[in-house]
mmCIF file of N, CA and C in Angstrom:
data_model
loop_
_atom_site.group_PDB
_atom_site.id
_atom_site.type_symbol
_atom_site.label_atom_id
_atom_site.label_comp_id
_atom_site.label_asym_id
_atom_site.label_seq_id
_atom_site.Cartn_x
_atom_site.Cartn_y
_atom_site.Cartn_z
ATOM 1 N N ALA A 1 19.556 2.933 15.725
ATOM 2 C CA ALA A 1 19.843 1.040 15.876
ATOM 3 C C ALA A 1 19.350 0.666 16.037
ATOM 4 N N GLN A 2 18.778 -0.965 15.926
ATOM 5 C CA GLN A 2 17.761 -1.714 16.600
ATOM 6 C C GLN A 2 18.629 -1.889 17.589
ATOM 7 N N THR A 3 17.437 -1.980 18.527
ATOM 8 C CA THR A 3 17.607 -2.511 20.252
ATOM 9 C C THR A 3 17.324 -4.119 20.435
ATOM 10 N N PHE A 4 16.000 -4.291 19.734
ATOM 11 C CA PHE A 4 15.451 -5.313 20.191
ATOM 12 C C PHE A 4 15.203 -5.962 18.480
ATOM 13 N N GLU A 5 14.495 -7.229 19.703
ATOM 14 C CA GLU A 5 14.024 -8.293 17.991
ATOM 15 C C GLU A 5 13.506 -9.045 18.472
ATOM 16 N N ILE A 6 11.854 -9.016 18.546
ATOM 17 C CA ILE A 6 10.477 -9.670 18.186
ATOM 18 C C ILE A 6 10.477 -10.873 17.575
ATOM 19 N N SER A 7 10.214 -12.058 18.272
ATOM 20 C CA SER A 7 9.791 -13.112 17.535
ATOM 21 C C SER A 7 8.596 -13.620 18.127
ATOM 22 N N VAL A 8 7.245 -13.964 17.552
ATOM 23 C CA VAL A 8 6.358 -14.447 17.638
ATOM 24 C C VAL A 8 5.602 -15.468 17.030
ATOM 25 N N ALA A 9 5.590 -16.088 17.707
ATOM 26 C CA ALA A 9 4.637 -17.630 17.278
ATOM 27 C C ALA A 9 3.254 -17.894 17.676
ATOM 28 N N ASN A 10 2.682 -18.817 17.193
ATOM 29 C CA ASN A 10 1.143 -18.422 17.686
ATOM 30 C C ASN A 10 0.746 -19.849 16.954
ATOM 31 N N ASP A 11 -0.455 -20.380 18.306
ATOM 32 C CA ASP A 11 -0.734 -21.318 17.444
ATOM 33 C C ASP A 11 -2.783 -21.223 17.491
ATOM 34 N N TYR A 12 -3.349 -21.576 16.406
ATOM 35 C CA TYR A 12 -4.947 -21.114 16.449
ATOM 36 C C TYR A 12 -5.498 -22.210 16.541
ATOM 37 N N ASN A 13 -6.851 -22.939 16.787
ATOM 38 C CA ASN A 13 -7.816 -23.551 16.766
ATOM 39 C C ASN A 13 -8.790 -23.544 16.361
ATOM 40 N N GLU A 14 -8.706 -23.889 15.061
ATOM 41 C CA GLU A 14 -10.189 -23.817 14.341
ATOM 42 C C GLU A 14 -11.080 -23.976 14.572
ATOM 43 N N SER A 15 -11.349 -24.736 15.418
ATOM 44 C CA SER A 15 -12.679 -25.668 16.533
ATOM 45 C C SER A 15 -13.535 -24.570 17.228
ATOM 46 N N THR A 16 -11.844 -24.476 18.437
ATOM 47 C CA THR A 16 -12.223 -24.069 19.098
ATOM 48 C C THR A 16 -12.374 -22.113 19.218
ATOM 49 N N ARG A 17 -11.775 -22.029 17.907
ATOM 50 C CA ARG A 17 -11.287 -20.454 18.273
ATOM 51 C C ARG A 17 -10.356 -19.724 18.825
ATOM 52 N N GLN A 18 -9.750 -20.467 19.194
ATOM 53 C CA GLN A 18 -8.651 -20.088 20.825
ATOM 54 C C GLN A 18 -6.999 -19.842 20.280
ATOM 55 N N LEU A 19 -6.814 -19.087 20.545
ATOM 56 C CA LEU A 19 -5.521 -18.054 19.968
ATOM 57 C C LEU A 19 -4.542 -18.131 21.245
ATOM 58 N N LYS A 20 -3.987 -18.969 21.193
ATOM 59 C CA LYS A 20 -2.008 -18.996 22.260
ATOM 60 C C LYS A 20 -1.395 -17.576 21.313
ATOM 61 N N VAL A 21 -0.859 -17.348 21.690
ATOM 62 C CA VAL A 21 0.266 -16.399 21.336
ATOM 63 C C VAL A 21 2.004 -16.394 22.552
ATOM 64 N N ASP A 22 2.586 -17.060 22.100
ATOM 65 C CA ASP A 22 4.295 -16.432 22.335
ATOM 66 C C ASP A 22 5.196 -15.557 21.486
ATOM 67 N N ALA A 23 5.121 -14.088 22.517
ATOM 68 C CA ALA A 23 6.193 -13.547 21.537
ATOM 69 C C ALA A 23 7.553 -13.717 22.934
ATOM 70 N N ASN A 24 9.050 -13.348 22.302
ATOM 71 C CA ASN A 24 10.269 -14.261 22.621
ATOM 72 C C ASN A 24 10.469 -12.672 22.560
ATOM 73 N N VAL A 25 10.751 -11.586 22.715
ATOM 74 C CA VAL A 25 11.789 -10.368 23.064
ATOM 75 C C VAL A 25 13.386 -10.793 23.142
ATOM 76 N N THR A 26 14.029 -9.969 22.541
ATOM 77 C CA THR A 26 15.914 -10.152 22.261
ATOM 78 C C THR A 26 16.830 -8.598 22.504
ATOM 79 N N ALA A 27 16.942 -8.740 23.786
ATOM 80 C CA ALA A 27 18.246 -6.997 23.352
ATOM 81 C C ALA A 27 18.939 -7.666 22.275
ATOM 82 N N VAL A 28 19.438 -6.691 21.813
ATOM 83 C CA VAL A 28 20.387 -6.857 20.360
ATOM 84 C C VAL A 28 21.482 -6.175 20.714
ATOM 85 N N SER A 29 21.044 -5.115 21.368
ATOM 86 C CA SER A 29 22.366 -4.375 22.664
ATOM 87 C C SER A 29 21.926 -4.103 23.645
ATOM 88 N N ASP A 30 22.944 -3.077 24.760
ATOM 89 C CA ASP A 30 22.723 -3.066 26.169
ATOM 90 C C ASP A 30 21.737 -1.914 26.156
ATOM 91 N N TYR A 31 20.592 -1.643 26.639
ATOM 92 C CA TYR A 31 19.286 -0.787 27.083
ATOM 93 C C TYR A 31 18.780 -0.503 28.244
ATOM 94 N N ASP A 32 18.572 0.801 28.081
ATOM 95 C CA ASP A 32 18.117 1.303 29.310
ATOM 96 C C ASP A 32 16.571 1.684 29.344
ATOM 97 N N GLY A 33 15.349 1.525 30.167
ATOM 98 C CA GLY A 33 14.493 2.298 29.633
ATOM 99 C C GLY A 33 13.380 1.352 30.566
ATOM 100 N N GLU A 34 12.317 2.357 30.237
ATOM 101 C CA GLU A 34 10.916 1.398 30.976
ATOM 102 C C GLU A 34 10.254 1.151 29.964
ATOM 103 N N LEU A 35 10.321 -0.270 29.300
ATOM 104 C CA LEU A 35 9.347 -0.881 28.253
ATOM 105 C C LEU A 35 8.746 -2.084 28.963
ATOM 106 N N TYR A 36 8.075 -1.626 27.323
ATOM 107 C CA TYR A 36 6.422 -2.609 27.398
ATOM 108 C C TYR A 36 5.935 -3.231 26.280
ATOM 109 N N LEU A 37 5.473 -4.101 26.281
ATOM 110 C CA LEU A 37 5.055 -4.770 25.071
ATOM 111 C C LEU A 37 3.230 -4.498 25.050
ATOM 112 N N THR A 38 3.064 -4.119 24.357
ATOM 113 C CA THR A 38 1.164 -4.386 23.887
ATOM 114 C C THR A 38 1.772 -5.601 22.574
ATOM 115 N N ALA A 39 0.255 -6.501 22.679
ATOM 116 C CA ALA A 39 -0.199 -7.190 21.236
ATOM 117 C C ALA A 39 -1.438 -7.199 20.848
ATOM 118 N N CYS A 40 -1.503 -6.555 19.031
ATOM 119 C CA CYS A 40 -2.732 -6.153 19.515
ATOM 120 C C CYS A 40 -3.408 -7.062 18.232
ATOM 121 N N LEU A 41 -4.886 -7.033 18.139
ATOM 122 C CA LEU A 41 -5.381 -7.817 17.196
ATOM 123 C C LEU A 41 -5.970 -7.290 16.218
ATOM 124 N N VAL A 42 -5.312 -7.121 14.901
ATOM 125 C CA VAL A 42 -6.129 -6.619 13.560
ATOM 126 C C VAL A 42 -6.595 -8.019 12.982
ATOM 127 N N GLU A 43 -7.800 -7.323 11.473
ATOM 128 C CA GLU A 43 -8.303 -8.016 11.127
ATOM 129 C C GLU A 43 -8.277 -6.776 9.583
ATOM 130 N N ASP A 44 -7.955 -7.661 8.414
ATOM 131 C CA ASP A 44 -8.070 -7.053 7.239
ATOM 132 C C ASP A 44 -9.209 -7.017 6.234
ATOM 133 N N SER A 45 -9.487 -6.471 5.246
ATOM 134 C CA SER A 45 -10.158 -6.444 4.327
ATOM 135 C C SER A 45 -11.174 -7.206 4.146
ATOM 136 N N ILE A 46 -12.488 -6.244 5.492
ATOM 137 C CA ILE A 46 -13.502 -6.174 6.095
ATOM 138 C C ILE A 46 -14.322 -5.092 4.775
ATOM 139 N N VAL A 47 -15.448 -6.328 3.981
ATOM 140 C CA VAL A 47 -16.273 -5.941 3.290
ATOM 141 C C VAL A 47 -17.746 -5.271 4.036
ATOM 142 N N GLY A 48 -17.544 -3.842 3.745
ATOM 143 C CA GLY A 48 -18.936 -3.445 4.071
ATOM 144 C C GLY A 48 -19.934 -2.263 3.705
ATOM 145 N N TRP A 49 -20.444 -1.439 4.236
ATOM 146 C CA TRP A 49 -20.620 -0.293 4.260
ATOM 147 C C TRP A 49 -20.104 0.607 4.642
ATOM 148 N N GLN A 50 -20.114 1.898 3.418
ATOM 149 C CA GLN A 50 -19.357 3.354 3.844
ATOM 150 C C GLN A 50 -20.301 4.176 3.724
ATOM 151 N N ILE A 51 -20.272 5.468 4.062
ATOM 152 C CA ILE A 51 -21.014 6.654 3.633
ATOM 153 C C ILE A 51 -19.691 7.505 2.916
ATOM 154 N N ILE A 52 -19.925 7.584 1.348
ATOM 155 C CA ILE A 52 -18.845 8.639 0.754
ATOM 156 C C ILE A 52 -19.610 9.725 -0.072
ATOM 157 N N PRO A 53 -18.723 10.605 0.079
ATOM 158 C CA PRO A 53 -19.560 11.971 -0.707
ATOM 159 C C PRO A 53 -20.398 11.130 -1.679
ATOM 160 N N GLY A 54 -21.486 11.737 -1.748
ATOM 161 C CA GLY A 54 -22.542 11.069 -2.502
ATOM 162 C C GLY A 54 -23.089 9.857 -2.794
ATOM 163 N N GLY A 55 -23.133 9.429 -1.616
ATOM 164 C CA GLY A 55 -23.956 8.129 -1.033
ATOM 165 C C GLY A 55 -23.221 7.362 0.018
ATOM 166 N N VAL A 56 -23.288 5.939 -0.874
ATOM 167 C CA VAL A 56 -22.753 4.585 0.455
ATOM 168 C C VAL A 56 -22.165 3.999 -0.620
ATOM 169 N N ASP A 57 -21.526 3.716 -0.278
ATOM 170 C CA ASP A 57 -20.659 2.339 -1.352
ATOM 171 C C ASP A 57 -20.555 0.579 0.035
ATOM 172 N N ARG A 58 -21.604 0.308 -1.277
ATOM 173 C CA ARG A 58 -21.930 -0.774 -0.115
ATOM 174 C C ARG A 58 -21.114 -2.339 -0.486
ATOM 175 N N GLU A 59 -19.762 -2.074 -1.476
ATOM 176 C CA GLU A 59 -18.473 -2.945 -0.893
ATOM 177 C C GLU A 59 -17.193 -2.008 -0.088
ATOM 178 N N TYR A 60 -17.285 -1.550 0.325
ATOM 179 C CA TYR A 60 -16.125 -0.961 0.549
ATOM 180 C C TYR A 60 -15.278 -2.003 1.322
ATOM 181 N N VAL A 61 -13.255 -1.697 1.087
ATOM 182 C CA VAL A 61 -12.878 -1.979 1.553
ATOM 183 C C VAL A 61 -12.616 -1.778 2.953
ATOM 184 N N PHE A 62 -12.630 -2.094 4.308
ATOM 185 C CA PHE A 62 -11.947 -1.165 5.394
ATOM 186 C C PHE A 62 -10.408 -2.494 5.790
ATOM 187 N N ARG A 63 -9.578 -1.886 6.032
ATOM 188 C CA ARG A 63 -7.803 -1.847 5.913
ATOM 189 C C ARG A 63 -7.565 -2.397 7.221
ATOM 190 N N ASN A 64 -6.925 -3.411 7.985
ATOM 191 C CA ASN A 64 -6.735 -2.992 9.147
ATOM 192 C C ASN A 64 -7.429 -3.284 10.068
ATOM 193 N N VAL A 65 -8.109 -3.330 10.241
ATOM 194 C CA VAL A 65 -9.072 -2.763 11.737
ATOM 195 C C VAL A 65 -9.186 -3.342 13.159
ATOM 196 N N PHE A 66 -9.050 -2.246 13.641
ATOM 197 C CA PHE A 66 -8.292 -3.126 15.447
ATOM 198 C C PHE A 66 -9.571 -3.556 16.057
ATOM 199 N N ARG A 67 -8.961 -4.847 16.604
ATOM 200 C CA ARG A 67 -10.028 -5.860 17.668
ATOM 201 C C ARG A 67 -9.225 -6.029 18.434
ATOM 202 N N GLY A 68 -8.826 -4.962 19.253
ATOM 203 C CA GLY A 68 -8.235 -4.763 20.642
ATOM 204 C C GLY A 68 -6.761 -5.663 20.719
ATOM 205 N N THR A 69 -6.663 -5.443 21.559
ATOM 206 C CA THR A 69 -5.503 -6.151 22.391
ATOM 207 C C THR A 69 -5.596 -7.632 23.027
ATOM 208 N N LEU A 70 -4.124 -8.016 22.862
ATOM 209 C CA LEU A 70 -4.629 -9.473 24.116
ATOM 210 C C LEU A 70 -3.678 -9.410 25.564
ATOM 211 N N ASN A 71 -3.199 -8.303 25.728
ATOM 212 C CA ASN A 71 -2.695 -7.201 27.044
ATOM 213 C C ASN A 71 -2.833 -6.556 27.476
ATOM 214 N N GLY A 72 -4.117 -5.645 26.977
ATOM 215 C CA GLY A 72 -4.602 -4.297 27.754
ATOM 216 C C GLY A 72 -4.210 -2.870 26.890
ATOM 217 N N ALA A 73 -4.501 -1.827 26.969
ATOM 218 C CA ALA A 73 -4.340 -0.754 26.279
ATOM 219 C C ALA A 73 -2.726 -0.232 25.701
ATOM 220 N N ASP A 74 -1.961 -0.569 27.404
ATOM 221 C CA ASP A 74 -0.723 -0.139 27.787
ATOM 222 C C ASP A 74 0.161 -1.142 27.873
ATOM 223 N N GLY A 75 -0.181 -2.350 26.984
ATOM 224 C CA GLY A 75 0.325 -3.511 27.545
ATOM 225 C C GLY A 75 0.939 -4.212 28.349
ATOM 226 N N GLU A 76 2.384 -4.781 28.608
ATOM 227 C CA GLU A 76 2.494 -5.641 29.340
ATOM 228 C C GLU A 76 4.053 -5.064 30.069
ATOM 229 N N ALA A 77 4.100 -4.634 31.122
ATOM 230 C CA ALA A 77 5.775 -4.262 31.705
ATOM 231 C C ALA A 77 6.847 -5.702 31.333
ATOM 232 N N PHE A 78 7.817 -4.710 31.235
ATOM 233 C CA PHE A 78 8.850 -6.124 31.254
ATOM 234 C C PHE A 78 9.420 -5.983 32.674
ATOM 235 N N GLY A 79 9.542 -4.987 33.796
ATOM 236 C CA GLY A 79 9.875 -5.301 35.038
ATOM 237 C C GLY A 79 11.384 -5.427 35.194
ATOM 238 N N PHE A 80 12.283 -4.553 34.127
ATOM 239 C CA PHE A 80 13.169 -4.170 34.391
ATOM 240 C C PHE A 80 13.278 -2.528 33.624
ATOM 241 N N SER A 81 15.071 -2.214 33.732
ATOM 242 C CA SER A 81 14.793 -1.102 33.541
ATOM 243 C C SER A 81 16.000 -0.812 32.567
ATOM 244 N N HIS A 82 17.025 -2.271 32.845
ATOM 245 C CA HIS A 82 17.951 -2.178 32.210
ATOM 246 C C HIS A 82 18.199 -3.653 31.981
ATOM 247 N N TYR A 83 18.906 -3.683 30.224
ATOM 248 C CA TYR A 83 18.802 -5.156 29.356
ATOM 249 C C TYR A 83 20.141 -5.073 29.042
ATOM 250 N N ASP A 84 20.600 -5.693 28.877
ATOM 251 C CA ASP A 84 22.383 -6.632 28.007
ATOM 252 C C ASP A 84 22.351 -6.542 27.266
ATOM 253 N N GLU A 85 22.929 -6.896 26.174
ATOM 254 C CA GLU A 85 22.903 -7.408 24.980
ATOM 255 C C GLU A 85 22.146 -9.129 24.771
ATOM 256 N N SER A 86 21.576 -9.586 24.430
ATOM 257 C CA SER A 86 20.960 -11.154 24.486
ATOM 258 C C SER A 86 20.303 -11.469 25.743
ATOM 259 N N ASP A 87 19.668 -10.338 26.470
ATOM 260 C CA ASP A 87 19.050 -10.707 27.341
ATOM 261 C C ASP A 87 17.180 -10.676 26.711
ATOM 262 N N MET A 88 16.597 -11.842 27.474
ATOM 263 C CA MET A 88 15.447 -12.165 26.844
ATOM 264 C C MET A 88 14.141 -12.377 27.866
ATOM 265 N N VAL A 89 12.993 -11.867 27.241
ATOM 266 C CA VAL A 89 12.106 -12.291 28.122
ATOM 267 C C VAL A 89 10.712 -12.193 27.170
ATOM 268 N N ASN A 90 10.060 -13.298 27.526
ATOM 269 C CA ASN A 90 8.589 -14.041 26.822
ATOM 270 C C ASN A 90 7.749 -13.386 27.851
ATOM 271 N N PHE A 91 6.851 -13.209 26.747
ATOM 272 C CA PHE A 91 5.047 -13.209 27.272
ATOM 273 C C PHE A 91 4.579 -14.387 26.290
ATOM 274 N N SER A 92 3.710 -15.087 27.116
ATOM 275 C CA SER A 92 2.631 -15.780 26.799
ATOM 276 C C SER A 92 0.932 -14.612 26.909
ATOM 277 N N TYR A 93 0.216 -14.996 25.817
ATOM 278 C CA TYR A 93 -1.299 -14.986 26.041
ATOM 279 C C TYR A 93 -1.965 -15.758 25.506
ATOM 280 N N SER A 94 -3.544 -16.282 25.599
ATOM 281 C CA SER A 94 -4.133 -16.728 25.050
ATOM 282 C C SER A 94 -5.863 -15.893 24.830
ATOM 283 N N THR A 95 -6.049 -16.235 23.998
ATOM 284 C CA THR A 95 -8.002 -15.473 23.988
ATOM 285 C C THR A 95 -8.862 -16.496 22.924
ATOM 286 N N TYR A 96 -9.786 -16.181 22.396
ATOM 287 C CA TYR A 96 -10.578 -16.488 22.336
ATOM 288 C C TYR A 96 -11.295 -15.695 20.954
ATOM 289 N N LEU A 97 -11.072 -15.892 19.734
ATOM 290 C CA LEU A 97 -11.658 -14.896 18.549
ATOM 291 C C LEU A 97 -13.517 -15.093 18.400
ATOM 292 N N ASP A 98 -13.817 -13.902 17.943
ATOM 293 C CA ASP A 98 -15.082 -13.714 17.832
ATOM 294 C C ASP A 98 -16.014 -14.833 16.303
ATOM 295 N N GLU A 99 -16.511 -14.961 16.225
ATOM 296 C CA GLU A 99 -17.209 -15.701 15.739
ATOM 297 C C GLU A 99 -17.552 -15.333 14.161
ATOM 298 N N ALA A 100 -17.429 -13.694 14.328
ATOM 299 C CA ALA A 100 -17.382 -12.866 13.178
ATOM 300 C C ALA A 100 -16.004 -12.840 12.274
ATOM 301 N N TYR A 101 -14.801 -12.726 12.695
ATOM 302 C CA TYR A 101 -13.917 -12.649 12.310
ATOM 303 C C TYR A 101 -13.740 -13.253 11.204
ATOM 304 N N ASN A 102 -13.365 -12.659 10.380
ATOM 305 C CA ASN A 102 -12.458 -13.911 9.918
ATOM 306 C C ASN A 102 -10.839 -14.062 9.555
ATOM 307 N N THR A 103 -10.453 -15.313 10.034
ATOM 308 C CA THR A 103 -9.408 -15.666 10.863
ATOM 309 C C THR A 103 -8.654 -15.801 9.355
ATOM 310 N N ASP A 104 -8.802 -15.706 8.497
ATOM 311 C CA ASP A 104 -8.177 -15.910 7.106
ATOM 312 C C ASP A 104 -6.814 -14.557 7.120
ATOM 313 N N GLU A 105 -7.986 -13.257 7.622
ATOM 314 C CA GLU A 105 -7.410 -12.000 7.799
ATOM 315 C C GLU A 105 -7.029 -11.272 9.089
ATOM 316 N N CYS A 106 -6.949 -12.431 10.035
ATOM 317 C CA CYS A 106 -6.673 -12.083 11.218
ATOM 318 C C CYS A 106 -4.811 -11.638 11.552
ATOM 319 N N TYR A 107 -4.254 -11.267 11.987
ATOM 320 C CA TYR A 107 -3.011 -10.431 12.277
ATOM 321 C C TYR A 107 -2.759 -10.150 13.632
ATOM 322 N N LEU A 108 -1.284 -10.495 13.945
ATOM 323 C CA LEU A 108 -0.703 -10.013 15.247
ATOM 324 C C LEU A 108 -0.054 -8.528 14.984
ATOM 325 N N TYR A 109 -0.444 -7.578 15.558
ATOM 326 C CA TYR A 109 0.703 -6.859 15.631
ATOM 327 C C TYR A 109 1.495 -6.562 17.081
ATOM 328 N N VAL A 110 2.777 -6.620 17.216
ATOM 329 C CA VAL A 110 2.832 -7.036 18.507
ATOM 330 C C VAL A 110 4.348 -6.117 18.426
ATOM 331 N N TYR A 111 4.111 -4.882 19.590
ATOM 332 C CA TYR A 111 5.661 -3.916 19.757
ATOM 333 C C TYR A 111 6.290 -4.194 21.389
ATOM 334 N N VAL A 112 7.399 -3.487 20.771
ATOM 335 C CA VAL A 112 7.865 -3.217 22.641
ATOM 336 C C VAL A 112 7.975 -1.534 22.252
ATOM 337 N N TYR A 113 7.349 -0.665 23.539
ATOM 338 C CA TYR A 113 8.126 0.717 23.327
ATOM 339 C C TYR A 113 8.815 1.226 24.689
ATOM 340 N N ASP A 114 9.011 2.247 24.858
ATOM 341 C CA ASP A 114 9.552 2.710 26.019
ATOM 342 C C ASP A 114 8.516 3.983 26.421
ATOM 343 N N LYS A 115 8.028 3.268 27.366
ATOM 344 C CA LYS A 115 7.267 4.911 27.959
ATOM 345 C C LYS A 115 8.109 5.915 28.702
ATOM 346 N N SER A 116 9.460 5.792 28.973
ATOM 347 C CA SER A 116 10.311 6.694 29.362
ATOM 348 C C SER A 116 10.519 7.774 28.489
ATOM 349 N N GLN A 117 10.350 6.981 27.321
ATOM 350 C CA GLN A 117 11.055 8.438 26.036
ATOM 351 C C GLN A 117 9.626 8.349 25.514
ATOM 352 N N ASN A 118 8.161 8.891 25.791
ATOM 353 C CA ASN A 118 7.321 9.423 25.487
ATOM 354 C C ASN A 118 6.281 8.430 24.318
ATOM 355 N N GLY A 119 6.892 7.021 25.392
ATOM 356 C CA GLY A 119 6.040 5.819 24.437
ATOM 357 C C GLY A 119 6.423 5.321 23.582
ATOM 358 N N LYS A 120 8.411 6.236 22.705
ATOM 359 C CA LYS A 120 8.266 5.530 21.563
ATOM 360 C C LYS A 120 8.599 3.874 21.051
ATOM 361 N N ILE A 121 8.580 3.985 19.743
ATOM 362 C CA ILE A 121 8.081 2.576 19.562
ATOM 363 C C ILE A 121 9.672 1.762 19.256
ATOM 364 N N LEU A 122 10.150 0.987 19.563
ATOM 365 C CA LEU A 122 11.857 0.526 19.441
ATOM 366 C C LEU A 122 11.558 -0.607 18.586
ATOM 367 N N GLN A 123 10.497 -1.129 18.200
ATOM 368 C CA GLN A 123 10.756 -2.463 17.462
ATOM 369 C C GLN A 123 9.434 -2.759 17.609
ATOM 370 N N THR A 124 8.579 -3.284 15.698
ATOM 371 C CA THR A 124 7.510 -4.197 15.838
ATOM 372 C C THR A 124 7.847 -6.042 15.105
ATOM 373 N N ALA A 125 6.176 -6.427 15.248
ATOM 374 C CA ALA A 125 6.721 -7.239 14.595
ATOM 375 C C ALA A 125 4.838 -7.592 14.225
ATOM 376 N N VAL A 126 5.030 -9.007 12.804
ATOM 377 C CA VAL A 126 3.352 -8.379 12.902
ATOM 378 C C VAL A 126 3.630 -10.674 12.119
ATOM 379 N N LYS A 127 2.860 -10.999 12.191
ATOM 380 C CA LYS A 127 2.513 -12.366 11.771
ATOM 381 C C LYS A 127 1.189 -12.812 11.747
ATOM 382 N N LYS A 128 0.189 -13.724 11.066
ATOM 383 C CA LYS A 128 -0.681 -13.802 10.194
ATOM 384 C C LYS A 128 -1.121 -14.453 11.318
ATOM 385 N N ILE A 129 -2.098 -14.926 11.781
ATOM 386 C CA ILE A 129 -2.738 -15.801 12.739
ATOM 387 C C ILE A 129 -2.254 -17.114 11.938
ATOM 388 N N ARG A 130 -3.355 -17.257 10.939
ATOM 389 C CA ARG A 130 -3.247 -18.942 10.143
ATOM 390 C C ARG A 130 -2.192 -18.913 8.977
#
């Protein structure tokens, strides 16, 4: 059963390439655990050279290339161990995107996981930045 909902809102400024992200996590039911939220930036449909059997494909399409996180490899701890139904936690992040990234193909992958359950992912959300 679903235990959390994630809503992601973002604001991308094309001229400065600044990305601001707000992620709201709401408990759908009571829950006990050591929760973390990780926000990742991914770029899709990158065309480039790839070695393949028999040569090189110069038009290879790389899918869902990890570009980094907005809050570190382990994410950010919620800071609580018990959550009542309807409890909400908000996370806000800001970063600048590399000039090489095609922002038309960039996505945020945001997920909540429970460190006390060996990193079990409880809920995910995907949001295109533009």
